Structure formats: C-alpha cells, structure tokens
Amino acid sequence: MSDAVVTPAKSSDAPLSRLQLALRKPGFLIGAVILGISTLLALFPSFFAPYDPNFIDYLAVRQPPSWAHPFGTDMLGRDALSRVIHAYTVNMQMAILATVFALTIGITVGALVGYYRGVADMIFGRVVDAIITFPFLVLVIAVVAVLGPGLINMYIAITLVGWVYYARLMRAEVIAQMGNDYASAGIVMGYSDRRIIFRHLLPNAITPVIVYWMTDMALAILLGSSLGYLGLGAQPPQAEWGVLIAEGRNFITTAWWLSLMPGIAIVITGLGFSLIGDGLADLLRPRG
Amino acid sequence: MTDHPILEVENLCTTFSRGGTALPAVRDVSFALGKGQVQGLVGESGSGKSVTLRSILGLARHYGEVNGSVRWQGQELTTMSEWQLRKIRGREIAMIFQEPMTSLNPLLTVGTQLTETLKAHTDLGRRARRDRAIEMLDHVGIPAASSRLGEYPHQFSGGMRQRVMIAIALAASPKLLLADEPTTALDVTIQAQILDLILKLADEMSMGVVLVTHDLGVVAQTCDTVSVMYAGRVVEQGDVRQVLQTPRHPYTEGLIRSVPQDVPPRTQLYSVPGTPPSLFSLPEGCAFAPRCQAASEACGSARPTLQDIAPGRQTACFHPMPATQEDAA
Amino acid sequence: MTQTVMKIEDLHLSFPVSRSLLDMVQRKPGKSVNALNGVTLELLQGETLGVVGESGCGKSTLARCIVRLYPPTSGQIHFDDQDIFDEKARKDRTYNRRVQMMFQDPYSSLNPRMTTGDILTEALRVHEMRPEAEIASRVAELLELVRLPQDAAEKLPHEFSGGQRQRIAIARALAVEPEVLIADELVSALDVSVQAQVVNLLLELQERLHLTILFVAHDLRLVRHVSNRVAVIYLGRIVEIGDSETLFSSPSHPYSQALLSAAPSLDPDDKGAAIQLEGELPSPLNVPPGCPFHVRCRHVTAQCRTVIPELRALEGRGEVACHHSEEINQYA
Ligand SMILES: Nc1ncnc2c1ncn2[C@@H]1O[C@H](COP(=O)(O)OP(=O)(O)OP(=O)(O)O)[C@@H](O)[C@H]1O
Ligand SMILES: Nc1ncnc2c1ncn2[C@@H]1O[C@H](COP(=O)(O)OP(=O)(O)O)[C@@H](O)[C@H]1O
Ligand code: SF4
Ligand code: SF4
Ligand SMILES: [Mg+2]
Ligand SMILES: [Mg+2]
C-alpha cells in the first residue's frame, strides 16, 4: 500500500554539488575569478598599489609604461597603475550602491503589484511606461542635473530610475508564479498575504531578478564612469575610472595609456559580472 | 487474420543514455498488425508506450539507440534513410502525439496546416483539398468547420486542437495510424466520437491502428488485440477479450482490478502494491517481482520471456494466473 | 437526520474576457465567460458529493469559489449559517482552516523550495494547531496518516512521485483539521493503480475523521465509486443531482444520459448504446437561452428554447432540471 520514496538520482544533490557543477563551467569560473580579484583590489587597494595614487612627481609626467610604472604616469606624474587600482574601491562600490536600493525597492514594489494587481498595478503600469520611454542615461543625467553632481546624488538618480526595471521583472515573475497551485494553496490555507508573498512567491520568483542584478551591476559601473567622465559623478582628484579616462582624454595621441587602462578595467569587471550572472541562473533554479 | 500482416515489429529495443548510464526504455517488443486491425498498448506512465511508437516511426533513433526490426509492408524501416522515411511518414503512416499543444504550428492557420498535409500527400486539387479539410474537421466534431479554417491554433481550445491534430493525421487516409493517447485530454462524449471515427476508418479503409492509452475501457471498446507493457517490456499480449477477461500475468490482473468497476461503492479498491522500478536499477529477474504476490525464488533471479500460452496469446511469467474462464469455455 | 454543513445559493460567476485593441476600436461590447450560471447546492455532513461534467463546465470554478479563491458575481455560500463572502467573514481565517482544498496538478501545488516538513510545519504554526513543542511529533503523525515514510519530512517535492505529492497535499490539508475537503481532480493526473491508492486513502480518512468531501472529477467510474451523491454540471448549472447509485444506473436528464453512455465499458462485448450528441459544443462565452442543453438535446421543444428549467425533484429519483423529465423517463 505504501510506496517507497523515490530516491533521487544522486542522494547528495546538496547545494555544494551544484556549486561545483557551476564552477566546472569555464564562464562561471572566469567570472568568479575576475570578481574575486576585483573585490580584493577594492578592499585593500593600498596593499596592491605600488605607489600612493595621489603622490605628485613633476619630474616624471606622462611617462610611457615601464617596469617602474607599468601603466605609465599621468600629467601630474602620479602612477597610473596605482590610480587604476585605487579606483576599484569607488567603482566596485558603485556597482553595489547604485543597484542595491533599486533592487530592494524593485523587488518589493514588483512583488506587491504582481500579487495585488488592481488599481496599484494600473498606476504602476503608467509609471513604468513613463520612465522607460526615455533612455536610461538621459533620465539619470536629468536627475543629476537637478540634484547637482557628485557620487551620492548619482546613486540617488540611478536608483530613482533603475528600480522600475527590477519591479517590472519581479511583477511579471510573481504573476507567472501565481498561476501555480501552491500559491492558491497558500490562500486556501488561510496564510497571510505577507507570508504568501515573501515566503512562497518571492523565493520562486527572484532568480531572474538576481541574474538581471548581475548585469545591472556591470551597467552601473559603466554608467557611473560615464557620469564621472562627464563630470557629473565622482569628482577629481578622486581616482575613478571615468574620471581617469576624462583626465587622459586630452593626451589621447601622446599618452594613450592614460585612457586605455581604466577602459580595460571597466570592460573586464563588467565581463566578470555578466559571466557570473549566466552561471547563477543555473545555480538558483529549484531542483527537480 | 489470414491476411499478411502490414506491420511487423520484432525484438524492438530502444536505449537512451542519460548522464553516462544506459536507460533501457523499450526491450524486445514484438507484435504484428493486420489490415484494419486495432492494436492497443497499455501500461503505467513510463513503461515505454510512447517510445515504442516513436521507434516504429524512426523518430527515436535521433536521440536514442534503436535495435530490432520494424517491417512495414515488407520494407525494413529501422535501416531506411530519413529521405525514404519521409515519403512514408504522413502519407502511409500517420502519428498523433500525446502533447497536442506543441504539435501545431502557432503561426499558420488551421486550414493551411490541414491543406498543406493534403498537398504533400495526395494529388487533390486546390478546391478538393479545401473540401476535404472541411470534411475532416466536421468528422472530428469541430462545428462550423468552413468558418474556422482561417483561425489560428491559439483560437482553439485544448480539446479542439487535439481534434485538429487528429484531422490532420487522418486527412491523407494513411494505412497505419500510430495514436499516442489521442483522447486522454478530451471529454468522454468527444472521446466516444473520435474513437468511433478511428474505428470507422480502420474498417472502411483497412487502416491499421496502434493505440496507446491508459484507459482500459478505451482498450475494451476499440482494440482487437492488446499488449500490456511493464518497465519497457511486453508482459502479456493477445486478443482483447481474452486478456481483459482472463488476464494471465499478475500485473495485467492488478491493472484491471484497480479499475473501480463492479466493486461495491465506497469500499477499498484493489491496488498493485509498491511503485514501478526505476529503469536505471531494474531488478535482476522479473521486473515485477518486488510487487508480485505470486513471486517465487526463481522470479528474483531469472527473467521470464514472452511465451505462447494459447494461440495468439503470450505472457512473460513463470507462474501465470489460472485460465479459469478459458477452461470453462 | 443529516445536517447541512454548506449551502450554496444561486451562485453566478463570470470572468470578463480581455478585449483586443481591434474589438475596442470596433466598439464591440465586452464579452465574458459565464463559468457559473446559478448553482444551488447543499453539502451534507459526512457525505461525499461527486461533481461531474465536461471540461470547462465550471467544476473547478465552483470548487475555487467555495474556498474563496474567486469571489462570485452574485449568489451566496453559507457555512455554519454564516455568509462566507460577508465583509466580516472574509477576514476570518478560521474558515480557511475548516474548509480545505486539494488541487489537480501534483507538480505545481507544492512550493518547490520547501521540504515536506516545512510545508506541514507552516500549516500547523500559522493556525496554532499545536504548541511549538509538539509540532515535530504532529508532522510525524501526519506523514504516518497519509502513509509516507518518516524521512519524507526532509525531502523536497521533486524527490517524490505524483502519487506521493498528492499525499503531501492531503497531509497539508489535514494538518489544520478541516471539516470539509474540496478535492479538485485530485487523482486525475495519476496512473490507475496509483489512483486506487490515493482514493483508498481518502475514503479511509473520511471514515476516520468524519470529513465532508466535495469530489470533483471527470472520471465517471471513480466518482461513482467514491460518492454518496452526485451532481452533474452542464455550462455552469446543475442539471441533475441525486443519489450516486440511482443517478449512475438510471440517469434522468438527457445530458446525464449522454454523458454516462459515452463512458467506455471494460467489457468488450458491452458496446453500450452511446448517445451521440449533436450540434455545437457548449461555450460559456455565449450560453444558449432557455435550457442550456437545448442545442444538443434530442427531446427539445419550443418551451426548452426560451424557458430555463429549474431543478425539481422527480419521483423515485433525484432532482432534475428538464421540462420533460417525466415523458423522457417514462420509457427509460
Ligand atoms: N528522449 C528521451 N531521452 C531519454 N529518456 C527518455 C526519452 N523519452 C522517454 N524516455 C524515457 O523512456 C521511458 C519510457 O517513456 P515513455 O514516454 O515511452 O513512457 P509512456 O509509457 O509513454 O508513459 P506515459 O503514460 O506517461 O506517456 C521513461 O523512463 C522515459 O523517461
Ligand atoms: N481565472 C479565469 N479567468 C478567465 N476564465 C476562466 C478562469 N477560470 C476558469 N475560466 C473559464 O471558466 C470556464 C469554467 O472553467 P473551469 O471551472 O475550470 O472548468 P472545469 O469544469 O473544467 O473545471 C471555462 O470556460 C474556463 O475557461
Ligand atoms: S515471473 Fe514471477 S514475479 Fe514475475 S510476474 Fe510472474 S510470478 Fe510475478
Ligand atoms: S429542458 Fe428540453 S432541451 Fe433541456 S434537457 Fe430537457 S428536453 Fe432537453
Ligand atoms: Mg507517453
Ligand atoms: Mg477543472
């Protein structure tokens, strides 16, 4: 009468083995290595940088790459490598601070309108339509223009625009999950809305949002350094990749390395986030 | 059945490999089908019914290893090239799939999909194709057929899409129909209508049918012969009356007994104890042994093969059930 | 004298169909799917009421209304003499505890990220069914009750077969000690032999726990087996309701007759006399006026086309919604 429990193909299908599986994929592994190194550089820049990034040496301005200065020196004789490394701190911070509030707000709003629908959902739809008609960058610049340049204002601006994208994704995913009977079962069991939304729907709906978050962190670095380049984000003498590129811009023919090296740093870090994002999709899928 | 069989399946074996291990989905399936004959295929989910059909039509060899022989009007299908098979599929042998939702092209109208089939497999003219398409939709119980030819699959309900699939399969008057649970998604009233249609075509146009179903009532009402599958193997086959009325294999008997018919209402139903084995770890002897009440020691070590126990009647069991009613007859 | 536990009165429910842009431009009126068109029903203490009908006739909609997943367009449901859609009653979650539902799809009705133990614990905790210290032993008891092995508690839904998942769903429903169980196609997705196991379990638990069950299914044989009474639904209306054995052995409504005659018999020689239904298939988008079955009925008269037949008791049978039951059943 009673049937034996179907034993899973591998009895130790623990999260660990999934991580191992993910790490076996070259993309995910490369991404993890890139982000690991980036994080170390961001946390302990002074340990890795050969010089003080703000040490000015008028006797050695705009020197080409050499053993002493692998990335050369800038127009004030500061070591370009040290400045790129110190910029990791602010640029990695950007990836997090410019997205994490948008992520939190987006998930909450998206889950709520997706669950309750109705008038709130209609208003949300209008807000989304209004915001996404404008290109992201244009809108962020407009907000910074109102608030004034600077890192904090830039984070506020990106959050004000960025949450919509998370919320939209989350809403769609929650609505899709609502079609599953386990959500109906929660209602029938008399569980509170908060429990159904946060304990049942959210964990099942969040995967694509997390994956998007990874790519968005790459975009945030790109956006942040663009604003830095335009003079709207980080302000000199702060070492920030966009600022560094802007500083090197006037010497692009004579000292090309000044703009190229921070540019490469942006590309590599962005790549790291994208690669991790792809792998995470597999890692977070419910088993079965 | 003095007729020469049109379809002969012999020792059909299909193996998939999953994660490096071999998965024996179908093992040593053999049967023959005459003109106008309806052969049923029953068994629990995962017993290999669909894979058997797909192997017959040469679909399974794209993603699995198929051995054994399938002869269609004397021609060997298993070794035939894709190019040659294509001429047989749809025209001589048609198939209805288990998942009706995914088998229609969402971008083409129902009418186009029907007439395309007719264009490919018949030499009817434009007008005649349209008339035939309407006639087929009518046959499968789609009302106001002429006005619905221009509609897209998503405008049809699930049951109607399944009926469109059946209409497409039958449009070119195939000589053999492979039907995988054609009516499972449909209501009993529509099911009766579709089965009637299939039987009528089998009769009038001498179409052979292999019908996969898990409904023993459908088997009883439509099939001439039936094969019962368990864990990839045929465990019993023969005339439908004999198999249903005097099952000889313990599994067949269990399957029939678990249908709630002629049992006092609201009493416990019979059910075969346990669950089907995983194909990855089949028991050494008879695959049914862990669930079988008649099992002896021999059943755990050796595998029973399909043996003739009466004319046209075979079973794979060391201790077949007594043939009580047959004795009486 | 059996007591009425739930009283459903003239329940209507229509879903608005979203209009396409073209329809709006052409100013076509908004359409709606009339899933329930006046269902009146009483559920008696301790019985199993079977509900049968073709797909799309409103069986699941009725089930979902009863557990308040859908609010009806009009009509009432009384449970314990309390209108369950009443503003005050709606906030009362004890109704959700006392009336439980089990769903058709064993693969989507359990949260894929929660173990069996989590699922049962949650139900016990939210409704404070047991003091915290006794929860673990109650989970063990529930697993025992639905005959799942004890190690099932630590497993995730994907590690179970369909039949086992339905048992988990039954255990979840029973955790909160309900009085009424709504089973919507509980075993439809399962193999015949597994179906038998789950049905046996349900019958046994009903006996033991004095449950009232609404058993929705399209498998007529199964409904006949488990039910005391049966309701036949056609296009969102009950066309016949009565004692299960009487109804199955001699159905009175022309639709019930056609439906039951279409079920294939296990006996190859019993070809039956399937009554072929003619005419358009029913669509809840435009329910025909008068008797909803008149477009397919062999016995249709002018009266049927305009006047909706009410359910009325028929001598020696159940209640039937047909103008001509007497004449039709005279010869049957
Ligand atoms: N493409 C495939 N690759 C690997 N394994 C497969 C494939 N198709 C089917 N199988 C396996 O082969 C076995 C038989 O499957 P099959 O689909 O024939 O079962 P069935 O009898 O038709 O079941 P159901 O009644 O559920 O349709 C199963 O274990 C299934 O998982
Ligand atoms: N949430 C919904 N939105 C719109 N239409 C629905 C919804 N649920 C059910 N319906 C429609 O209501 C009718 C009855 O459905 P249902 O109660 O599920 O039928 P069944 O008897 O097969 O369980 C069908 O036409 C169905 O398409
Ligand atoms: S061979 Fe043995 S175990 Fe297998 S079905 Fe026959 S009696 Fe049962
Ligand atoms: S009322 Fe008329 S149309 Fe309806 S079932 Fe009775 S006889 Fe048929
Ligand atoms: Mg199949
Ligand atoms: Mg339903």
mmCIF file of C-alpha atoms in Angstrom, chain A residues 31-241:
data_model
loop_
_atom_site.group_PDB
_atom_site.id
_atom_site.type_symbol
_atom_site.label_atom_id
_atom_site.label_comp_id
_atom_site.label_asym_id
_atom_site.label_seq_id
_atom_site.Cartn_x
_atom_site.Cartn_y
_atom_site.Cartn_z
ATOM 1 C CA GLY A 31 33.674 35.364 -13.805
ATOM 2 C CA ALA A 32 34.237 34.234 -10.233
ATOM 3 C CA VAL A 33 37.999 34.746 -10.526
ATOM 4 C CA ILE A 34 37.587 38.221 -12.026
ATOM 5 C CA LEU A 35 35.156 39.330 -9.350
ATOM 6 C CA GLY A 36 37.237 37.747 -6.596
ATOM 7 C CA ILE A 37 40.349 39.706 -7.651
ATOM 8 C CA SER A 38 38.304 42.885 -8.196
ATOM 9 C CA THR A 39 36.885 42.630 -4.702
ATOM 10 C CA LEU A 40 40.333 42.148 -3.176
ATOM 11 C CA LEU A 41 41.646 45.160 -5.073
ATOM 12 C CA ALA A 42 38.644 47.212 -3.966
ATOM 13 C CA LEU A 43 39.033 46.239 -0.307
ATOM 14 C CA PHE A 44 42.823 46.557 0.010
ATOM 15 C CA PRO A 45 43.973 48.956 -2.736
ATOM 16 C CA SER A 46 46.971 50.234 -0.785
ATOM 17 C CA PHE A 47 48.252 46.720 -0.338
ATOM 18 C CA PHE A 48 48.308 46.057 -4.075
ATOM 19 C CA ALA A 49 49.147 49.520 -5.457
ATOM 20 C CA PRO A 50 52.895 50.117 -5.799
ATOM 21 C CA TYR A 51 52.630 53.881 -5.084
ATOM 22 C CA ASP A 52 50.442 56.417 -3.346
ATOM 23 C CA PRO A 53 47.831 57.268 -6.022
ATOM 24 C CA ASN A 54 47.986 60.972 -5.169
ATOM 25 C CA PHE A 55 51.757 61.320 -4.955
ATOM 26 C CA ILE A 56 52.659 64.045 -7.421
ATOM 27 C CA ASP A 57 56.019 63.914 -9.178
ATOM 28 C CA TYR A 58 56.515 66.814 -11.585
ATOM 29 C CA LEU A 59 59.765 65.280 -12.735
ATOM 30 C CA ALA A 60 58.001 62.252 -14.212
ATOM 31 C CA VAL A 61 54.875 63.470 -16.033
ATOM 32 C CA ARG A 62 53.227 61.422 -18.782
ATOM 33 C CA GLN A 63 55.851 58.721 -18.850
ATOM 34 C CA PRO A 64 55.022 55.719 -21.076
ATOM 35 C CA PRO A 65 54.628 52.272 -19.442
ATOM 36 C CA SER A 66 57.857 50.972 -17.959
ATOM 37 C CA TRP A 67 58.959 48.487 -15.299
ATOM 38 C CA ALA A 68 58.788 51.186 -12.655
ATOM 39 C CA HIS A 69 55.347 52.378 -13.826
ATOM 40 C CA PRO A 70 53.621 49.527 -15.710
ATOM 41 C CA PHE A 71 50.710 51.780 -16.774
ATOM 42 C CA GLY A 72 52.899 54.889 -17.100
ATOM 43 C CA THR A 73 52.307 58.165 -15.251
ATOM 44 C CA ASP A 74 49.746 60.923 -15.716
ATOM 45 C CA MET A 75 50.051 64.647 -16.349
ATOM 46 C CA LEU A 76 50.937 65.256 -12.692
ATOM 47 C CA GLY A 77 53.397 62.381 -12.588
ATOM 48 C CA ARG A 78 51.092 60.168 -10.487
ATOM 49 C CA ASP A 79 51.462 56.426 -11.023
ATOM 50 C CA ALA A 80 48.644 55.385 -13.401
ATOM 51 C CA LEU A 81 48.561 51.764 -12.175
ATOM 52 C CA SER A 82 48.119 52.858 -8.584
ATOM 53 C CA ARG A 83 45.312 55.178 -9.597
ATOM 54 C CA VAL A 84 43.517 52.447 -11.573
ATOM 55 C CA ILE A 85 43.824 50.102 -8.579
ATOM 56 C CA HIS A 86 42.584 52.683 -6.115
ATOM 57 C CA ALA A 87 39.666 53.385 -8.423
ATOM 58 C CA TYR A 88 38.497 49.791 -7.828
ATOM 59 C CA THR A 89 37.234 50.873 -4.434
ATOM 60 C CA VAL A 90 34.869 53.515 -5.735
ATOM 61 C CA ASN A 91 33.897 51.677 -8.914
ATOM 62 C CA MET A 92 33.048 48.429 -7.156
ATOM 63 C CA GLN A 93 31.173 50.456 -4.563
ATOM 64 C CA MET A 94 29.259 51.972 -7.451
ATOM 65 C CA ALA A 95 28.243 48.536 -8.706
ATOM 66 C CA ILE A 96 26.656 47.852 -5.350
ATOM 67 C CA LEU A 97 25.368 51.191 -4.118
ATOM 68 C CA ALA A 98 23.891 52.225 -7.448
ATOM 69 C CA THR A 99 21.903 48.979 -7.704
ATOM 70 C CA VAL A 100 21.132 47.594 -4.285
ATOM 71 C CA PHE A 101 18.470 50.144 -3.395
ATOM 72 C CA ALA A 102 16.873 49.859 -6.809
ATOM 73 C CA LEU A 103 16.922 46.088 -6.331
ATOM 74 C CA THR A 104 15.238 46.221 -2.934
ATOM 75 C CA ILE A 105 12.617 48.751 -3.934
ATOM 76 C CA GLY A 106 12.008 46.990 -7.247
ATOM 77 C CA ILE A 107 11.556 43.559 -5.678
ATOM 78 C CA THR A 108 9.152 44.861 -3.076
ATOM 79 C CA VAL A 109 7.073 47.003 -5.398
ATOM 80 C CA GLY A 110 7.091 44.369 -8.141
ATOM 81 C CA ALA A 111 6.012 41.617 -5.754
ATOM 82 C CA LEU A 112 3.243 43.748 -4.274
ATOM 83 C CA VAL A 113 1.711 44.960 -7.548
ATOM 84 C CA GLY A 114 2.127 41.494 -9.043
ATOM 85 C CA TYR A 115 0.259 39.948 -6.129
ATOM 86 C CA TYR A 116 -2.473 42.532 -5.622
ATOM 87 C CA ARG A 117 -2.877 43.785 -9.228
ATOM 88 C CA GLY A 118 -5.871 46.132 -9.348
ATOM 89 C CA VAL A 119 -5.509 49.901 -9.242
ATOM 90 C CA ALA A 120 -1.982 49.847 -7.845
ATOM 91 C CA ASP A 121 -0.929 47.750 -10.812
ATOM 92 C CA MET A 122 -2.511 50.140 -13.277
ATOM 93 C CA ILE A 123 -0.730 53.098 -11.726
ATOM 94 C CA PHE A 124 2.480 51.121 -11.733
ATOM 95 C CA GLY A 125 1.988 50.372 -15.424
ATOM 96 C CA ARG A 126 1.710 54.077 -16.201
ATOM 97 C CA VAL A 127 4.820 54.906 -14.157
ATOM 98 C CA VAL A 128 6.779 52.215 -15.947
ATOM 99 C CA ASP A 129 5.623 53.422 -19.345
ATOM 100 C CA ALA A 130 6.557 56.982 -18.464
ATOM 101 C CA ILE A 131 10.017 56.085 -17.238
ATOM 102 C CA ILE A 132 11.068 53.620 -19.897
ATOM 103 C CA THR A 133 10.149 55.892 -22.803
ATOM 104 C CA PHE A 134 13.326 57.857 -22.036
ATOM 105 C CA PRO A 135 16.761 56.361 -22.441
ATOM 106 C CA PHE A 136 18.179 55.429 -19.060
ATOM 107 C CA LEU A 137 21.238 57.684 -19.323
ATOM 108 C CA VAL A 138 19.264 60.733 -20.374
ATOM 109 C CA LEU A 139 16.936 60.375 -17.429
ATOM 110 C CA VAL A 140 19.767 59.862 -14.942
ATOM 111 C CA ILE A 141 21.593 62.915 -16.266
ATOM 112 C CA ALA A 142 18.418 64.935 -15.932
ATOM 113 C CA VAL A 143 18.020 63.906 -12.291
ATOM 114 C CA VAL A 144 21.703 64.620 -11.524
ATOM 115 C CA ALA A 145 21.310 67.985 -13.185
ATOM 116 C CA VAL A 146 18.542 68.778 -10.731
ATOM 117 C CA LEU A 147 20.269 67.361 -7.639
ATOM 118 C CA GLY A 148 23.747 68.557 -8.521
ATOM 119 C CA PRO A 149 26.832 66.477 -9.447
ATOM 120 C CA GLY A 150 28.543 64.097 -7.025
ATOM 121 C CA LEU A 151 28.582 60.410 -6.136
ATOM 122 C CA ILE A 152 25.697 60.416 -3.650
ATOM 123 C CA ASN A 153 23.392 62.286 -5.992
ATOM 124 C CA MET A 154 24.376 59.934 -8.761
ATOM 125 C CA TYR A 155 23.351 56.934 -6.640
ATOM 126 C CA ILE A 156 20.047 58.603 -5.894
ATOM 127 C CA ALA A 157 19.476 59.333 -9.566
ATOM 128 C CA ILE A 158 20.265 55.811 -10.717
ATOM 129 C CA THR A 159 18.054 54.329 -8.001
ATOM 130 C CA LEU A 160 15.156 56.619 -8.892
ATOM 131 C CA VAL A 161 15.212 55.370 -12.463
ATOM 132 C CA GLY A 162 16.606 51.865 -12.028
ATOM 133 C CA TRP A 163 14.055 50.370 -9.621
ATOM 134 C CA VAL A 164 11.466 50.321 -12.388
ATOM 135 C CA TYR A 165 13.358 47.688 -14.320
ATOM 136 C CA TYR A 166 13.597 45.402 -11.318
ATOM 137 C CA ALA A 167 9.979 45.950 -10.382
ATOM 138 C CA ARG A 168 8.787 45.189 -13.885
ATOM 139 C CA LEU A 169 10.722 41.929 -13.978
ATOM 140 C CA MET A 170 9.608 40.948 -10.493
ATOM 141 C CA ARG A 171 5.972 41.716 -11.228
ATOM 142 C CA ALA A 172 5.931 39.532 -14.331
ATOM 143 C CA GLU A 173 7.608 36.701 -12.473
ATOM 144 C CA VAL A 174 5.245 36.908 -9.500
ATOM 145 C CA ILE A 175 2.237 36.846 -11.809
ATOM 146 C CA ALA A 176 3.637 33.766 -13.513
ATOM 147 C CA GLN A 177 4.182 32.089 -10.140
ATOM 148 C CA MET A 178 0.631 32.978 -9.089
ATOM 149 C CA GLY A 179 -0.508 30.596 -11.811
ATOM 150 C CA ASN A 180 0.943 27.725 -9.790
ATOM 151 C CA ASP A 181 -1.405 25.999 -7.432
ATOM 152 C CA TYR A 182 0.964 26.291 -4.486
ATOM 153 C CA ALA A 183 0.118 29.999 -4.400
ATOM 154 C CA SER A 184 -3.612 29.218 -4.440
ATOM 155 C CA ALA A 185 -2.972 26.584 -1.799
ATOM 156 C CA GLY A 186 -1.404 29.258 0.425
ATOM 157 C CA ILE A 187 -4.521 31.401 0.096
ATOM 158 C CA VAL A 188 -6.789 28.454 0.801
ATOM 159 C CA MET A 189 -4.726 27.543 3.858
ATOM 160 C CA GLY A 190 -5.545 30.987 5.212
ATOM 161 C CA TYR A 191 -1.959 32.227 5.210
ATOM 162 C CA SER A 192 -1.406 35.973 5.442
ATOM 163 C CA ASP A 193 -0.660 37.883 2.263
ATOM 164 C CA ARG A 194 2.741 38.789 3.625
ATOM 165 C CA ARG A 195 3.599 35.153 4.171
ATOM 166 C CA ILE A 196 2.437 34.136 0.715
ATOM 167 C CA ILE A 197 4.313 36.955 -0.977
ATOM 168 C CA PHE A 198 7.581 36.788 0.896
ATOM 169 C CA ARG A 199 7.834 33.185 1.918
ATOM 170 C CA HIS A 200 6.267 31.419 -1.059
ATOM 171 C CA LEU A 201 6.241 33.599 -4.148
ATOM 172 C CA LEU A 202 9.401 35.632 -3.682
ATOM 173 C CA PRO A 203 11.928 32.795 -3.386
ATOM 174 C CA ASN A 204 10.483 31.211 -6.516
ATOM 175 C CA ALA A 205 10.244 34.449 -8.472
ATOM 176 C CA ILE A 206 13.546 36.050 -7.621
ATOM 177 C CA THR A 207 16.018 34.127 -9.781
ATOM 178 C CA PRO A 208 15.689 36.183 -12.991
ATOM 179 C CA VAL A 209 15.862 39.355 -10.915
ATOM 180 C CA ILE A 210 19.126 38.269 -9.330
ATOM 181 C CA VAL A 211 20.520 37.378 -12.725
ATOM 182 C CA TYR A 212 19.492 40.770 -14.040
ATOM 183 C CA TRP A 213 21.089 42.361 -10.998
ATOM 184 C CA MET A 214 24.457 40.968 -12.032
ATOM 185 C CA THR A 215 24.280 42.517 -15.487
ATOM 186 C CA ASP A 216 22.925 45.677 -13.948
ATOM 187 C CA MET A 217 25.993 45.958 -11.705
ATOM 188 C CA ALA A 218 28.124 45.895 -14.834
ATOM 189 C CA LEU A 219 25.896 48.582 -16.326
ATOM 190 C CA ALA A 220 26.139 50.603 -13.120
ATOM 191 C CA ILE A 221 29.921 50.694 -13.383
ATOM 192 C CA LEU A 222 29.640 51.760 -16.998
ATOM 193 C CA LEU A 223 27.031 54.371 -16.172
ATOM 194 C CA GLY A 224 28.909 55.605 -13.122
ATOM 195 C CA SER A 225 32.121 56.053 -15.010
ATOM 196 C CA SER A 226 30.266 57.736 -17.881
ATOM 197 C CA LEU A 227 28.921 60.244 -15.405
ATOM 198 C CA GLY A 228 32.379 60.579 -13.883
ATOM 199 C CA TYR A 229 33.726 61.224 -17.365
ATOM 200 C CA LEU A 230 31.076 63.898 -17.910
ATOM 201 C CA GLY A 231 31.933 65.465 -14.574
ATOM 202 C CA LEU A 232 28.573 64.568 -13.040
ATOM 203 C CA GLY A 233 29.661 61.647 -10.875
ATOM 204 C CA ALA A 234 32.859 61.233 -8.869
ATOM 205 C CA GLN A 235 34.881 64.428 -8.749
ATOM 206 C CA PRO A 236 38.656 64.714 -9.278
ATOM 207 C CA PRO A 237 41.102 64.144 -7.687
ATOM 208 C CA GLN A 238 39.101 61.058 -6.690
ATOM 209 C CA ALA A 239 40.570 58.113 -8.593
ATOM 210 C CA GLU A 240 37.600 56.734 -10.560
ATOM 211 C CA TRP A 241 37.769 55.063 -13.955
#
